[in-house]
Coordinates of C-alpha atoms in Angstrom, one line a residue:
M484 CA -3.3 -21.8 0.4
P485 CA -0.9 -19.4 -1.3
K486 CA 2.8 -19.9 -1.5
R487 CA 5.1 -17.0 -0.8
H488 CA 5.3 -14.7 -3.8
L489 CA 6.8 -11.4 -5.0
L490 CA 7.1 -8.0 -3.5
P491 CA 5.1 -7.6 -0.2
M492 CA 7.1 -6.0 2.6
I493 CA 10.1 -8.2 3.6
G494 CA 11.1 -8.9 7.2
D495 CA 13.9 -7.3 9.2
S496 CA 16.5 -10.0 9.6
T497 CA 20.2 -9.4 9.0
L498 CA 20.1 -11.6 5.9
E499 CA 17.2 -9.6 4.5
W500 CA 19.0 -6.4 5.2
I501 CA 22.0 -7.6 3.3
F502 CA 19.8 -8.8 0.4
I503 CA 17.9 -5.5 0.1
R504 CA 21.0 -3.4 0.3
L505 CA 22.7 -5.4 -2.4
A506 CA 19.6 -5.2 -4.6
I507 CA 19.5 -1.4 -4.2
I508 CA 23.1 -1.0 -5.0
S509 CA 22.8 -3.2 -8.1
F510 CA 19.8 -1.3 -9.5
R511 CA 21.0 2.2 -8.5
Y512 CA 24.6 2.0 -9.6
S513 CA 24.4 -0.3 -12.6
P514 CA 25.8 2.3 -15.0
L515 CA 28.9 2.6 -12.7
F516 CA 29.3 -1.2 -12.8
Y517 CA 29.2 -1.2 -16.6
A518 CA 31.7 1.6 -16.8
T519 CA 34.0 -0.1 -14.3
G520 CA 33.8 -3.3 -16.2
L521 CA 34.6 -1.5 -19.5
V522 CA 37.6 0.2 -17.9
I523 CA 38.9 -3.1 -16.6
Q524 CA 38.5 -4.7 -20.1
C525 CA 40.5 -1.9 -21.7
L526 CA 43.2 -2.0 -19.1
R527 CA 43.6 -5.8 -19.4
H528 CA 43.5 -6.1 -23.2
G529 CA 44.4 -2.6 -24.5
S530 CA 43.3 -1.9 -28.1
S531 CA 42.3 -5.5 -28.6
A532 CA 39.6 -5.2 -25.9
W533 CA 37.0 -4.2 -28.5
G534 CA 37.3 -7.6 -30.1
F535 CA 35.8 -9.2 -27.0
T536 CA 32.1 -9.9 -26.7
A537 CA 32.1 -8.8 -23.1
T538 CA 33.4 -5.4 -24.1
R539 CA 30.8 -4.8 -26.7
I540 CA 28.0 -5.9 -24.3
L541 CA 29.2 -3.5 -21.6
T542 CA 29.5 -0.7 -24.2
G543 CA 26.0 -1.4 -25.4
L544 CA 24.6 -1.4 -21.9
L545 CA 26.4 1.8 -21.0
V546 CA 25.1 3.6 -24.2
A547 CA 21.6 2.3 -23.5
E548 CA 21.8 3.7 -20.0
A549 CA 23.0 7.1 -21.3
V550 CA 20.1 7.3 -23.8
F551 CA 17.6 6.3 -21.1
Y552 CA 19.0 8.9 -18.7
I553 CA 18.9 11.7 -21.3
R554 CA 15.7 10.9 -23.1
I555 CA 13.5 9.5 -20.4
W556 CA 14.8 9.9 -16.8
R557 CA 15.8 13.6 -16.9
P558 CA 12.6 14.8 -18.6
F559 CA 10.6 12.9 -16.0
Q560 CA 12.6 14.4 -13.2
A561 CA 11.8 17.8 -14.5
R562 CA 8.1 17.2 -13.7
L563 CA 9.0 17.3 -10.0
E564 CA 10.0 20.9 -10.4
I565 CA 6.5 21.9 -11.5
P566 CA 4.4 23.2 -8.6
A567 CA 1.4 21.2 -7.6
N568 CA -2.0 22.3 -8.9
H569 CA -3.9 22.4 -5.7
P570 CA -7.7 21.7 -5.7
E571 CA -10.2 24.5 -5.0
P572 CA -10.0 25.5 -1.3
P573 CA -13.0 24.5 1.0
S574 CA -15.2 27.2 2.4
N575 CA -14.4 29.0 5.6
K576 CA -17.1 26.9 7.4
D577 CA -15.8 23.6 6.0
R578 CA -12.2 24.5 6.9
R579 CA -13.1 25.3 10.5
A580 CA -15.1 22.1 10.8
M581 CA -12.2 20.0 9.5
F582 CA -9.8 21.8 11.9
N583 CA -12.0 21.1 14.8
E584 CA -12.4 17.4 13.7
C585 CA -8.7 17.0 13.5
L586 CA -8.0 18.7 16.8
S587 CA -10.6 16.5 18.6
N588 CA -8.9 13.4 17.2
I589 CA -5.4 14.0 18.4
E590 CA -4.4 12.1 21.6
S591 CA -1.1 14.0 22.2
L592 CA -0.9 17.5 20.6
E593 CA 2.8 17.7 21.6
S594 CA 3.6 14.5 19.7
Y595 CA 1.4 15.6 16.8
L596 CA 3.3 18.9 16.3
S597 CA 6.6 17.3 16.8
G598 CA 5.8 14.7 14.1
W599 CA 4.8 17.3 11.6
F600 CA 7.9 19.3 12.5
L601 CA 10.2 16.3 11.8
G602 CA 10.9 15.6 15.5
A603 CA 11.4 19.2 16.7
S604 CA 10.7 20.1 20.3
L605 CA 7.9 22.5 21.1
D606 CA 10.5 25.1 22.2
D607 CA 11.8 25.2 18.6
I608 CA 8.3 25.7 17.1
R609 CA 7.3 29.3 17.2
R610 CA 4.2 31.2 15.9
E611 CA 5.7 31.8 12.4
N612 CA 6.6 28.1 12.1
L613 CA 3.1 27.0 13.1
K614 CA 1.5 29.6 10.8
E615 CA 3.6 28.2 7.9
F616 CA 2.3 24.7 8.6
L617 CA -1.3 25.7 9.0
L618 CA -1.3 27.8 5.8
W619 CA -0.2 24.7 3.9
G620 CA -2.5 22.3 5.7
F621 CA -5.7 24.3 5.4
F622 CA -5.1 26.8 2.5
D623 CA -2.4 25.1 0.3
M624 CA -0.4 28.3 0.6
D625 CA 3.3 29.1 1.0
H626 CA 3.8 31.6 3.9
A627 CA 6.1 33.6 1.7
D628 CA 3.3 34.2 -0.8
V629 CA 0.8 35.5 1.7
D630 CA 0.4 39.1 2.8
E631 CA 0.1 39.6 6.6
N632 CA -3.2 41.3 6.0
D633 CA -4.6 38.4 4.1
E634 CA -7.8 36.8 5.5
A635 CA -6.0 33.5 5.7
I636 CA -3.6 34.9 8.2
G637 CA -6.4 36.0 10.5
E638 CA -8.1 32.6 10.3
T639 CA -4.7 30.9 10.9
N640 CA -4.1 33.0 14.0
G641 CA -7.5 31.7 15.3
Y642 CA -6.3 28.1 14.8
I643 CA -3.1 28.9 16.7
S644 CA -5.1 30.3 19.6
A645 CA -7.1 27.1 19.7
I646 CA -4.0 25.0 19.7
E647 CA -2.5 27.1 22.5
Q648 CA -5.6 26.8 24.6
R649 CA -5.5 23.0 24.2
L650 CA -1.8 22.9 25.0
G651 CA -2.1 25.2 28.0
R652 CA 0.9 27.3 26.8
S653 CA 1.6 30.0 24.2
F654 CA 4.0 29.9 21.3
R655 CA 6.8 32.4 21.2
D656 CA 6.7 35.1 18.5
G657 CA 9.0 34.9 15.5
R658 CA 10.5 31.8 13.8
G659 CA 12.3 29.0 15.4
P660 CA 14.7 26.4 14.0
A661 CA 12.0 23.8 13.4
K662 CA 11.0 22.9 9.8
C663 CA 7.6 21.5 9.0
L664 CA 6.7 18.8 6.5
R665 CA 4.6 20.3 3.6
L666 CA 4.1 17.4 1.3
T667 CA 2.9 19.3 -1.8
L668 CA 5.1 22.3 -1.4
D669 CA 8.4 20.7 -0.5
G670 CA 10.8 19.2 -2.9
A671 CA 10.6 15.4 -3.7
E672 CA 13.5 13.0 -3.2
T673 CA 14.1 10.4 -5.9
A674 CA 16.8 7.8 -6.3
Y675 CA 18.1 6.6 -9.7
R676 CA 17.2 3.2 -10.9
G677 CA 18.8 1.9 -14.1
L678 CA 17.4 0.0 -17.1
S679 CA 17.9 -3.3 -15.3
W680 CA 15.2 -2.3 -12.8
Y681 CA 12.8 -1.4 -15.5
A682 CA 13.5 -4.7 -17.2
V683 CA 12.3 -6.4 -14.0
V684 CA 9.2 -4.3 -14.0
F685 CA 8.5 -5.2 -17.7
L686 CA 8.9 -8.9 -17.0
A687 CA 6.8 -8.7 -13.8
D688 CA 4.1 -7.0 -15.9
Q689 CA 4.1 -9.7 -18.5
F690 CA 3.9 -12.4 -15.8
T691 CA 1.0 -10.6 -14.2
H692 CA -0.9 -10.5 -17.5
L693 CA -0.3 -14.2 -18.1
F694 CA -1.4 -15.0 -14.6
M695 CA -4.6 -12.9 -14.7
A696 CA -5.6 -14.2 -18.1
W697 CA -5.0 -17.8 -17.0
H698 CA -7.4 -17.3 -14.2
G699 CA -10.1 -15.9 -16.5
F700 CA -9.7 -12.2 -16.0
Q701 CA -10.2 -10.1 -19.2
Y702 CA -7.8 -7.2 -19.8
H703 CA -9.3 -3.9 -20.9
A704 CA -6.6 -1.7 -22.4
P705 CA -6.8 2.1 -22.7
S706 CA -9.0 3.0 -25.7
P707 CA -7.2 3.2 -29.0
G708 CA -8.4 6.8 -29.5
A709 CA -6.9 8.0 -26.2
R710 CA -4.0 10.4 -26.4
R711 CA -0.7 8.4 -26.2
E712 CA 1.2 9.2 -23.0
Q713 CA 4.7 8.3 -22.1
L714 CA 4.8 4.8 -20.6
F715 CA 8.1 3.2 -19.7
P716 CA 8.6 0.3 -19.7
P717 CA 6.2 -0.1 -22.6
R718 CA 3.3 -2.5 -22.7
P719 CA 3.1 -4.4 -26.0
Q720 CA -0.1 -6.0 -24.9
N721 CA -1.9 -2.7 -25.3
L722 CA -1.3 -3.0 -29.1
T723 CA -2.9 -6.4 -29.3
A724 CA -5.7 -6.1 -26.7
Q725 CA -9.1 -7.3 -27.8
R726 CA -11.0 -5.3 -25.3
H727 CA -10.7 -1.6 -24.5
S728 CA -11.7 0.5 -21.5
P729 CA -14.4 3.1 -22.0
A730 CA -12.2 5.3 -19.8
P731 CA -9.2 6.7 -21.7
G732 CA -7.0 7.0 -18.6
L733 CA -7.8 3.8 -16.8
S734 CA -7.0 0.2 -17.8
Y735 CA -8.4 -2.6 -15.8
W736 CA -9.0 -6.4 -15.4
Y737 CA -12.5 -7.7 -15.4
Q738 CA -14.3 -10.8 -14.2
P739 CA -18.0 -11.0 -15.2
H740 CA -20.5 -11.0 -12.3
D741 CA -22.5 -14.2 -11.9
G742 CA -25.7 -12.2 -11.8
N743 CA -26.8 -13.6 -8.4
A744 CA -28.7 -11.1 -6.4
D745 CA -27.2 -12.5 -3.2
T746 CA -23.7 -11.3 -4.1
L747 CA -22.1 -7.9 -4.9
P748 CA -19.5 -7.4 -7.6
I749 CA -16.2 -6.0 -6.4
V750 CA -14.2 -2.9 -7.5
F751 CA -10.6 -3.4 -6.3
F752 CA -8.0 -0.6 -5.9
H753 CA -4.3 -1.7 -5.4
G754 CA -1.6 0.1 -3.5
I755 CA 1.8 1.5 -4.3
G756 CA 4.0 -1.3 -5.8
I757 CA 4.5 -3.2 -9.0
G758 CA 0.9 -3.0 -10.1
L759 CA -1.4 -6.0 -9.6
L760 CA 1.4 -8.5 -9.2
T761 CA 1.2 -8.5 -5.4
Y762 CA -2.6 -8.9 -5.5
A763 CA -3.0 -11.3 -8.5
R764 CA -3.3 -14.4 -6.3
F765 CA -5.6 -12.7 -3.9
L766 CA -8.0 -11.6 -6.7
A767 CA -8.0 -15.1 -8.2
G768 CA -8.6 -16.5 -4.7
V769 CA -11.6 -14.3 -4.0
H770 CA -13.1 -15.2 -7.4
A771 CA -12.6 -18.9 -6.8
A772 CA -14.0 -18.7 -3.2
T773 CA -17.2 -17.2 -4.5
K774 CA -17.8 -19.6 -7.4
R775 CA -21.1 -21.3 -7.6
N776 CA -22.1 -23.4 -10.7
G777 CA -18.9 -22.3 -12.4
K778 CA -19.4 -18.6 -11.8
G779 CA -18.2 -16.2 -9.1
V780 CA -18.6 -12.6 -8.1
G781 CA -17.6 -10.0 -10.7
I782 CA -14.3 -8.1 -10.2
I783 CA -13.0 -4.9 -11.7
A784 CA -9.3 -4.5 -10.7
V785 CA -8.4 -1.0 -11.7
E786 CA -4.7 -0.4 -12.7
I787 CA -3.2 2.8 -11.3
L788 CA 0.1 3.0 -13.4
P789 CA 1.5 6.2 -11.9
I790 CA 2.0 4.4 -8.6
S791 CA 3.2 1.1 -10.2
F792 CA 6.9 1.8 -10.6
R793 CA 6.5 3.1 -14.1
L794 CA 7.4 6.4 -15.8
T795 CA 4.1 7.5 -17.1
S796 CA 1.5 10.3 -17.2
P797 CA 0.4 11.9 -13.9
P798 CA -2.5 10.4 -11.9
L799 CA -6.0 11.5 -12.8
D800 CA -7.3 14.3 -10.6
K801 CA -10.2 13.4 -8.4
A802 CA -13.0 14.7 -10.7
E803 CA -11.6 13.0 -13.8
F804 CA -11.0 9.8 -11.9
L805 CA -14.6 9.7 -10.8
C806 CA -15.9 10.5 -14.3
Q807 CA -13.8 7.7 -15.9
L808 CA -14.6 5.1 -13.2
T809 CA -18.3 5.9 -13.6
A810 CA -17.9 5.2 -17.3
I811 CA -16.4 1.8 -16.6
L812 CA -19.1 0.8 -14.1
D813 CA -21.9 2.0 -16.4
S814 CA -20.5 0.0 -19.3
H815 CA -20.9 -3.2 -17.2
G816 CA -24.2 -2.2 -15.6
W817 CA -22.9 -2.2 -12.0
D818 CA -25.2 -0.1 -9.9
R819 CA -24.5 -1.7 -6.5
L820 CA -21.1 -3.0 -5.5
A821 CA -18.5 -3.7 -2.8
V822 CA -15.2 -1.8 -2.8
V823 CA -12.0 -3.6 -1.7
S824 CA -8.7 -1.7 -1.5
H825 CA -5.2 -1.9 -0.1
S826 CA -3.0 0.9 1.2
Y827 CA -3.0 3.8 -1.4
G828 CA -6.1 2.3 -2.8
S829 CA -8.0 3.7 0.2
V830 CA -7.4 7.1 -1.4
L831 CA -9.5 6.2 -4.4
T832 CA -12.1 4.6 -2.1
T833 CA -12.2 7.9 -0.2
H834 CA -12.8 9.8 -3.5
L835 CA -15.8 7.5 -4.2
L836 CA -17.3 8.1 -0.7
H837 CA -16.9 11.8 -1.0
D838 CA -19.0 11.8 -4.3
P839 CA -22.8 11.8 -3.7
A840 CA -23.6 9.9 -6.9
M841 CA -20.9 7.3 -6.6
Q842 CA -21.3 6.6 -2.9
R843 CA -24.9 5.4 -3.5
R844 CA -23.5 2.4 -5.3
I845 CA -21.3 1.2 -2.5
S846 CA -23.0 -1.3 -0.1
S847 CA -19.9 -2.6 1.6
I848 CA -16.2 -1.8 2.0
V849 CA -13.1 -3.8 3.0
L850 CA -10.0 -1.7 3.6
T851 CA -6.6 -3.3 4.2
D852 CA -3.7 -1.2 5.6
P853 CA -5.6 2.0 4.7
V854 CA -3.6 5.2 4.7
T855 CA -6.6 7.6 4.7
I856 CA -8.1 7.0 8.2
M857 CA -6.5 9.4 10.7
L858 CA -4.5 10.9 7.8
H859 CA -4.2 14.2 9.7
L860 CA -1.7 12.5 11.9
P861 CA 1.9 12.9 10.7
Q862 CA 2.9 9.2 10.6
V863 CA 1.9 8.3 7.0
A864 CA 3.5 11.4 5.4
Y865 CA 6.6 11.1 7.6
N866 CA 7.1 7.4 7.4
F867 CA 6.7 7.3 3.6
T868 CA 8.5 10.5 2.6
R869 CA 10.9 11.7 5.3
R870 CA 12.1 8.8 7.5
G871 CA 15.7 7.8 7.1
P872 CA 15.8 4.0 6.5
Q873 CA 17.4 1.7 9.0
G874 CA 15.9 -1.8 8.9
A875 CA 15.6 -4.0 5.8
N876 CA 11.8 -3.2 5.4
E877 CA 12.5 0.5 5.7
W878 CA 15.2 0.3 3.0
Q879 CA 12.8 -1.6 0.8
L880 CA 10.1 1.0 1.3
W881 CA 12.6 3.9 0.8
Y882 CA 14.1 2.8 -2.5
F883 CA 11.4 0.7 -4.2
A884 CA 8.5 3.0 -3.2
S885 CA 9.2 6.3 -1.6
T886 CA 12.0 7.4 -4.0
D887 CA 10.5 5.9 -7.1
P888 CA 10.1 8.9 -9.4
G889 CA 6.5 8.1 -10.4
V890 CA 5.5 7.5 -6.7
A891 CA 7.4 10.6 -5.5
H892 CA 5.7 12.7 -8.2
C893 CA 2.3 11.3 -7.3
L894 CA 2.7 12.0 -3.5
S895 CA 4.5 15.3 -3.7
R896 CA 2.4 17.0 -6.4
H897 CA -1.0 15.1 -6.5
F898 CA -1.7 13.9 -3.0
F899 CA -3.9 16.4 -1.2
W900 CA -4.7 15.3 2.3
R901 CA -8.0 17.2 2.7
Q902 CA -9.3 15.3 -0.4
N903 CA -8.0 12.0 0.9
I904 CA -8.9 11.9 4.6
I905 CA -11.9 9.8 5.6
W906 CA -13.8 9.9 8.9
R907 CA -15.6 7.1 10.5
D908 CA -19.1 8.4 9.8
Q909 CA -18.2 8.9 6.1
L910 CA -17.3 5.2 5.9
L911 CA -20.6 4.1 7.3
D912 CA -23.1 6.5 5.9
W913 CA -25.0 5.2 2.9
P914 CA -27.6 7.4 1.3
A915 CA -30.1 4.6 0.8
D916 CA -33.0 3.0 2.7
D917 CA -34.1 -0.5 3.6
G918 CA -37.3 -0.3 1.6
A919 CA -39.3 1.1 4.4
G920 CA -38.0 4.7 4.2
R921 CA -35.4 4.1 6.9
G922 CA -31.7 5.0 6.4
V923 CA -29.2 2.2 6.5
R924 CA -25.6 1.9 7.3
R925 CA -22.9 0.6 5.0
R926 CA -21.0 -2.5 6.0
V927 CA -17.4 -1.8 6.6
A928 CA -14.3 -3.8 7.6
V929 CA -10.9 -2.4 8.2
C930 CA -7.9 -4.8 8.3
L931 CA -4.8 -3.5 10.1
S932 CA -1.3 -4.9 10.5
G933 CA 0.2 -4.7 14.0
R934 CA 3.8 -4.0 12.8
D935 CA 2.9 -1.7 10.0
I936 CA 5.8 0.7 9.3
I937 CA 3.6 3.2 7.5
V938 CA 0.2 3.3 9.1
P939 CA -0.3 4.3 12.8
T940 CA -2.2 1.1 13.5
A941 CA -2.8 1.7 17.2
A942 CA -4.3 5.2 16.6
V943 CA -6.5 4.0 13.8
A944 CA -7.8 1.0 15.7
Q945 CA -8.5 3.1 18.8
Y946 CA -10.4 5.7 16.7
L947 CA -12.5 3.1 15.0
A948 CA -13.2 1.2 18.3
A949 CA -14.2 4.4 20.0
G950 CA -16.9 5.0 17.4
A951 CA -18.5 1.6 18.2
D952 CA -19.5 2.9 21.6
N953 CA -21.4 5.9 20.2
S954 CA -23.1 4.4 17.2
S955 CA -25.8 1.9 16.3
A956 CA -23.5 0.6 13.6
S957 CA -19.8 -0.2 13.9
I958 CA -16.8 -0.9 11.7
E959 CA -15.4 -4.4 12.0
V960 CA -11.7 -4.1 12.8
V961 CA -9.5 -7.1 11.9
L962 CA -6.0 -7.0 13.3
F963 CA -3.1 -9.1 12.1
P964 CA -0.8 -8.4 15.0
D965 CA 2.4 -9.9 13.7
L966 CA 2.4 -8.6 10.1
D967 CA 3.9 -5.6 8.5
H968 CA 2.3 -3.5 5.7
A969 CA 1.1 -5.7 2.8
Q970 CA 2.3 -8.9 4.4
V971 CA -1.3 -10.2 4.7
F972 CA -1.0 -11.1 1.0
D973 CA 2.0 -13.3 1.7
N974 CA 1.0 -15.0 4.9
P975 CA -1.2 -18.1 4.2
P976 CA -3.4 -18.0 7.3
S977 CA -4.0 -14.3 7.1
F978 CA -4.4 -14.5 3.4
D979 CA -7.2 -17.1 3.8
K980 CA -8.9 -15.0 6.5
L981 CA -8.9 -11.9 4.3
V982 CA -10.4 -13.9 1.3
R983 CA -13.2 -15.2 3.6
L984 CA -13.7 -11.7 4.9
V985 CA -14.1 -10.2 1.4
Q986 CA -16.4 -13.1 0.5
A987 CA -18.6 -12.3 3.5
Y988 CA -18.8 -8.6 2.6
C989 CA -19.8 -9.5 -1.0
A990 CA -22.8 -11.3 0.4
T991 CA -26.1 -9.3 0.5
S992 CA -28.1 -11.7 2.7
P993 CA -27.3 -11.8 6.5
E994 CA -27.4 -15.6 6.5
T995 CA -24.9 -15.9 3.7
R996 CA -22.6 -13.3 5.4
I997 CA -22.6 -15.1 8.7
S998 CA -21.9 -18.5 7.3
T999 CA -19.2 -17.2 5.0
A1000 CA -17.5 -15.1 7.7
T1001 CA -17.3 -18.0 10.2
K1002 CA -16.2 -20.6 7.7
E1003 CA -12.9 -22.2 8.6

């Protein structure tokens, strides 16, 4: 049973609020503290202040911060000013199909529009406001760059008419005071974090490497021939790694598969955070739970450094990611597997399921706190990028995730909702057969946290449950009612339940699945 460990979502008590606010202040304003200390030293000791060790240390820290700010922080910030390179637009037919799918899965259209317009009332949303939102959502266009005679305008007007019909009211002409959220067109907010924070990231990275290696995982560093990208803080272990990834843009941790035909190897995708640190105990627990005769299921835990609190290269686009992951799987001979992911990792899972070649390999899926189901709703985008923090957990999310420069760059310039949304049938459909020419359904479990401050848990659970009434196959929904986002990895009973669930979904035989899932 795990002990409490680093960096899941904290609670919302007064003491936790005080702790997180002090932590934010210390990391965000560390150069100011160094400068203040230096001024105090000079005022107290005059010209002799430079003979004190404390003065020299404060000066060195201040100089280091200045070099970091000029040489690393500011150039990285400049990336946020570069416009997003949007993917190829879908066909008119596919666009209309997606619009209709979204519209049919909105419980309250008034709340939906208010959410995307940052809490505005319907009276403040007029036709031009709505047109601006739809041009971004379905065409990746800025209204200012579109001629009124453009074909996209005509199609958008049709969408507005459908919305008006559903609402039972018309929108007024012109533009109202409402402002919509356009994730890949709007500016991105970041908050400064000094070298002391990146020292914490560096130490956490070294600890993670030691922990994973201790539990038998093999680190596969980027290939030596790969183009060197900026990576801060640096990873000295990349220089001494004995194994290298066949994918130049993806490093990963590997546990060999036991070769048993009754079990599936696992590909794991982590969420936004400090890399695999939050998940290291979970991965070790899954491997230990599946051990037989000294061997357990294989695990490939892919590292996504752009969302791991580092200043590094942009995330791979969808096509390149699929190509590189395919190279990794092929190098280990994994043709059939289970996918397990948390939070942002569901984006990468969605990319796999949208790819005809890759989805054939995936027999089962376990999603925990997924952000891609019902992604057309405004909650995920708003909660992560626009909500003003109040409670301790919201302050933690705002500073240590939302305004992290790498995360902000990933979400504001590389997160395309149409690529990332997943529907119920897409989770279940598996283009394979049972040996008798009959199509089969993929096994899927979705774990949701009842107090999640990012994901609209109730809407996702209702959507998945509604599908169970209309389908011969259903998605198993596991609810942790008293937990917040990611707290399942820090709550012993829920942690154990999740490990057993993953163990069950790695089993290929029904008998093994049943006995594993019901094990206490």
